[in-house]
C-alpha cells in the first residue's frame, strides 16, 4: 500500500516562508506525479502545485504561482513545497497525493491522500 505523510505546517507571520514536506512510501512508480492541494472549512480542495515524476515539469495554481515552489528530492521519496510571501488567505490544511491520471489541477486525478498539515498565516 502507498502512504503519503505531510509535515512542516505551523504558524507563520504574513510575508514569511514555510516549507512543507510530503514523504511517500510504498509502490509509487506507476503514478504520474505528486500534487499539493489545500482546503479550508466548507471549501473544495484547491490545487496548489504538481511535479511530474518523469521530466520534473511543474505546475502551479494561479493563487500561488510565483510564490510557491515544488521540488522532489534525489531519492524521489520526498516532495517539498517551499512557500514564500505567505498571505493570510494561504491559511489551510495542505495535502499531498499521487496523480493516477487526469488533469493535474483536479483533485479527482489523485489518490493516496495524506492526512494533511495545518498552515496558519497570521496577519
mmCIF file of C-alpha atoms in Angstrom:
data_model
loop_
_atom_site.group_PDB
_atom_site.id
_atom_site.type_symbol
_atom_site.label_atom_id
_atom_site.label_comp_id
_atom_site.label_asym_id
_atom_site.label_seq_id
_atom_site.Cartn_x
_atom_site.Cartn_y
_atom_site.Cartn_z
ATOM 1 C CA UNK A 1 0.000 0.000 0.000
ATOM 2 C CA UNK A 2 1.004 3.598 -0.596
ATOM 3 C CA UNK A 3 1.289 6.076 2.220
ATOM 4 C CA UNK A 4 1.734 9.823 1.965
ATOM 5 C CA UNK A 5 2.617 11.865 5.046
ATOM 6 C CA UNK A 6 2.704 15.645 5.123
ATOM 7 C CA UNK A 7 4.765 17.623 7.604
ATOM 8 C CA UNK A 8 6.137 21.094 8.179
ATOM 9 C CA UNK A 9 2.978 23.045 8.845
ATOM 10 C CA UNK A 10 2.734 25.635 11.543
ATOM 11 C CA UNK A 11 2.091 29.251 12.379
ATOM 12 C CA UNK A 12 3.898 31.909 10.377
ATOM 13 C CA UNK A 13 3.609 35.670 10.010
ATOM 14 C CA UNK A 14 2.301 37.177 6.799
ATOM 15 C CA UNK A 15 5.164 37.692 4.398
ATOM 16 C CA UNK A 16 7.102 34.837 5.894
ATOM 17 C CA UNK A 17 8.123 31.493 4.463
ATOM 18 C CA UNK A 18 7.474 27.873 5.274
ATOM 19 C CA UNK A 19 8.490 24.583 3.701
ATOM 20 C CA UNK A 20 6.194 21.583 3.672
ATOM 21 C CA UNK A 21 7.318 18.033 3.018
ATOM 22 C CA UNK A 22 5.471 15.051 1.626
ATOM 23 C CA UNK A 23 7.062 11.707 2.380
ATOM 24 C CA UNK A 24 5.938 8.810 0.227
ATOM 25 C CA UNK A 25 6.271 5.115 0.886
ATOM 26 C CA UNK A 26 5.069 2.023 -0.901
ATOM 27 C CA UNK A 27 4.727 1.456 -4.611
ATOM 28 C CA UNK A 28 4.523 4.877 -6.217
ATOM 29 C CA UNK A 29 6.309 4.219 -9.512
ATOM 30 C CA UNK A 30 3.111 3.935 -11.508
ATOM 31 C CA UNK A 31 1.945 7.428 -10.573
ATOM 32 C CA UNK A 32 2.326 10.351 -12.945
ATOM 33 C CA UNK A 33 3.281 12.903 -10.342
ATOM 34 C CA UNK A 34 2.743 14.339 -6.903
ATOM 35 C CA UNK A 35 0.392 17.177 -6.162
ATOM 36 C CA UNK A 36 -0.250 19.564 -3.331
ATOM 37 C CA UNK A 37 -3.760 20.738 -2.570
ATOM 38 C CA UNK A 38 -5.132 22.849 0.216
ATOM 39 C CA UNK A 39 -8.513 23.042 1.837
ATOM 40 C CA UNK A 40 -10.316 25.422 4.137
ATOM 41 C CA UNK A 41 -13.510 24.540 6.033
ATOM 42 C CA UNK A 42 -16.542 24.390 3.787
ATOM 43 C CA UNK A 43 -14.495 24.651 0.617
ATOM 44 C CA UNK A 44 -13.361 22.197 -2.013
ATOM 45 C CA UNK A 45 -9.754 21.228 -2.184
ATOM 46 C CA UNK A 46 -7.809 23.785 -4.181
ATOM 47 C CA UNK A 47 -4.956 22.875 -6.486
ATOM 48 C CA UNK A 48 -1.638 24.298 -5.318
ATOM 49 C CA UNK A 49 1.202 22.632 -7.202
ATOM 50 C CA UNK A 50 2.239 19.487 -9.050
ATOM 51 C CA UNK A 51 5.506 17.921 -10.121
ATOM 52 C CA UNK A 52 5.662 15.201 -12.740
ATOM 53 C CA UNK A 53 7.683 12.116 -11.867
ATOM 54 C CA UNK A 54 9.066 11.865 -15.385
ATOM 55 C CA UNK A 55 10.848 15.001 -16.510
ATOM 56 C CA UNK A 56 10.080 17.044 -13.405
ATOM 57 C CA UNK A 57 7.710 19.510 -15.070
ATOM 58 C CA UNK A 58 5.941 21.661 -12.507
ATOM 59 C CA UNK A 59 2.512 23.270 -12.403
ATOM 60 C CA UNK A 60 1.074 25.852 -10.051
ATOM 61 C CA UNK A 61 -2.296 27.179 -9.136
ATOM 62 C CA UNK A 62 -2.960 30.781 -10.065
ATOM 63 C CA UNK A 63 -3.088 31.925 -6.461
ATOM 64 C CA UNK A 64 0.387 30.628 -5.604
ATOM 65 C CA UNK A 65 2.330 30.911 -8.848
ATOM 66 C CA UNK A 66 5.477 32.943 -8.310
ATOM 67 C CA UNK A 67 5.408 32.443 -4.546
ATOM 68 C CA UNK A 68 5.484 28.656 -4.086
ATOM 69 C CA UNK A 69 7.997 26.173 -5.447
ATOM 70 C CA UNK A 70 7.523 22.416 -5.640
ATOM 71 C CA UNK A 71 10.507 20.090 -5.819
ATOM 72 C CA UNK A 72 11.420 16.437 -5.488
ATOM 73 C CA UNK A 73 14.481 15.024 -3.775
ATOM 74 C CA UNK A 74 17.105 12.802 -5.375
ATOM 75 C CA UNK A 75 15.749 9.677 -3.736
ATOM 76 C CA UNK A 76 12.326 10.529 -5.151
ATOM 77 C CA UNK A 77 10.751 9.772 -1.809
ATOM 78 C CA UNK A 78 10.014 13.309 -0.684
ATOM 79 C CA UNK A 79 8.267 16.180 -2.405
ATOM 80 C CA UNK A 80 8.676 19.615 -0.884
ATOM 81 C CA UNK A 81 6.634 22.764 -1.183
ATOM 82 C CA UNK A 82 8.512 25.957 -0.457
ATOM 83 C CA UNK A 83 6.065 28.723 0.334
ATOM 84 C CA UNK A 84 7.263 32.315 0.236
ATOM 85 C CA UNK A 85 5.500 35.629 0.752
ATOM 86 C CA UNK A 86 2.733 33.912 2.653
ATOM 87 C CA UNK A 87 -0.615 35.620 2.950
ATOM 88 C CA UNK A 88 -3.445 35.081 5.431
ATOM 89 C CA UNK A 89 -5.502 33.570 2.608
ATOM 90 C CA UNK A 90 -2.905 30.798 2.351
ATOM 91 C CA UNK A 91 -4.171 29.515 5.686
ATOM 92 C CA UNK A 92 -5.459 25.994 5.103
ATOM 93 C CA UNK A 93 -4.794 22.336 5.601
ATOM 94 C CA UNK A 94 -2.297 21.263 2.974
ATOM 95 C CA UNK A 95 -2.442 17.783 1.485
ATOM 96 C CA UNK A 96 -0.252 15.826 -0.869
ATOM 97 C CA UNK A 97 -1.365 12.958 -3.070
ATOM 98 C CA UNK A 98 -0.344 10.933 -6.102
ATOM 99 C CA UNK A 99 -1.617 11.685 -9.576
ATOM 100 C CA UNK A 100 -3.043 8.485 -11.035
ATOM 101 C CA UNK A 101 -4.355 10.035 -14.231
ATOM 102 C CA UNK A 102 -6.241 13.102 -15.321
ATOM 103 C CA UNK A 103 -5.794 16.834 -15.275
ATOM 104 C CA UNK A 104 -3.232 17.815 -12.666
ATOM 105 C CA UNK A 105 -5.412 20.583 -11.243
ATOM 106 C CA UNK A 106 -8.340 18.242 -10.499
ATOM 107 C CA UNK A 107 -8.424 16.572 -7.114
ATOM 108 C CA UNK A 108 -10.181 13.608 -8.730
ATOM 109 C CA UNK A 109 -6.948 12.815 -10.576
ATOM 110 C CA UNK A 110 -5.261 11.877 -7.322
ATOM 111 C CA UNK A 111 -5.278 9.022 -4.848
ATOM 112 C CA UNK A 112 -3.486 8.151 -1.631
ATOM 113 C CA UNK A 113 -4.128 11.415 0.110
ATOM 114 C CA UNK A 114 -2.202 12.170 3.245
ATOM 115 C CA UNK A 115 -3.899 13.408 6.386
ATOM 116 C CA UNK A 116 -2.733 16.959 5.832
ATOM 117 C CA UNK A 117 -0.739 19.537 7.723
ATOM 118 C CA UNK A 118 -2.126 22.817 9.016
ATOM 119 C CA UNK A 119 -0.634 26.083 7.809
ATOM 120 C CA UNK A 120 -1.763 29.230 9.570
ATOM 121 C CA UNK A 121 -0.622 32.635 8.364
ATOM 122 C CA UNK A 122 -1.122 35.429 10.864
ATOM 123 C CA UNK A 123 -1.887 38.926 9.645
#
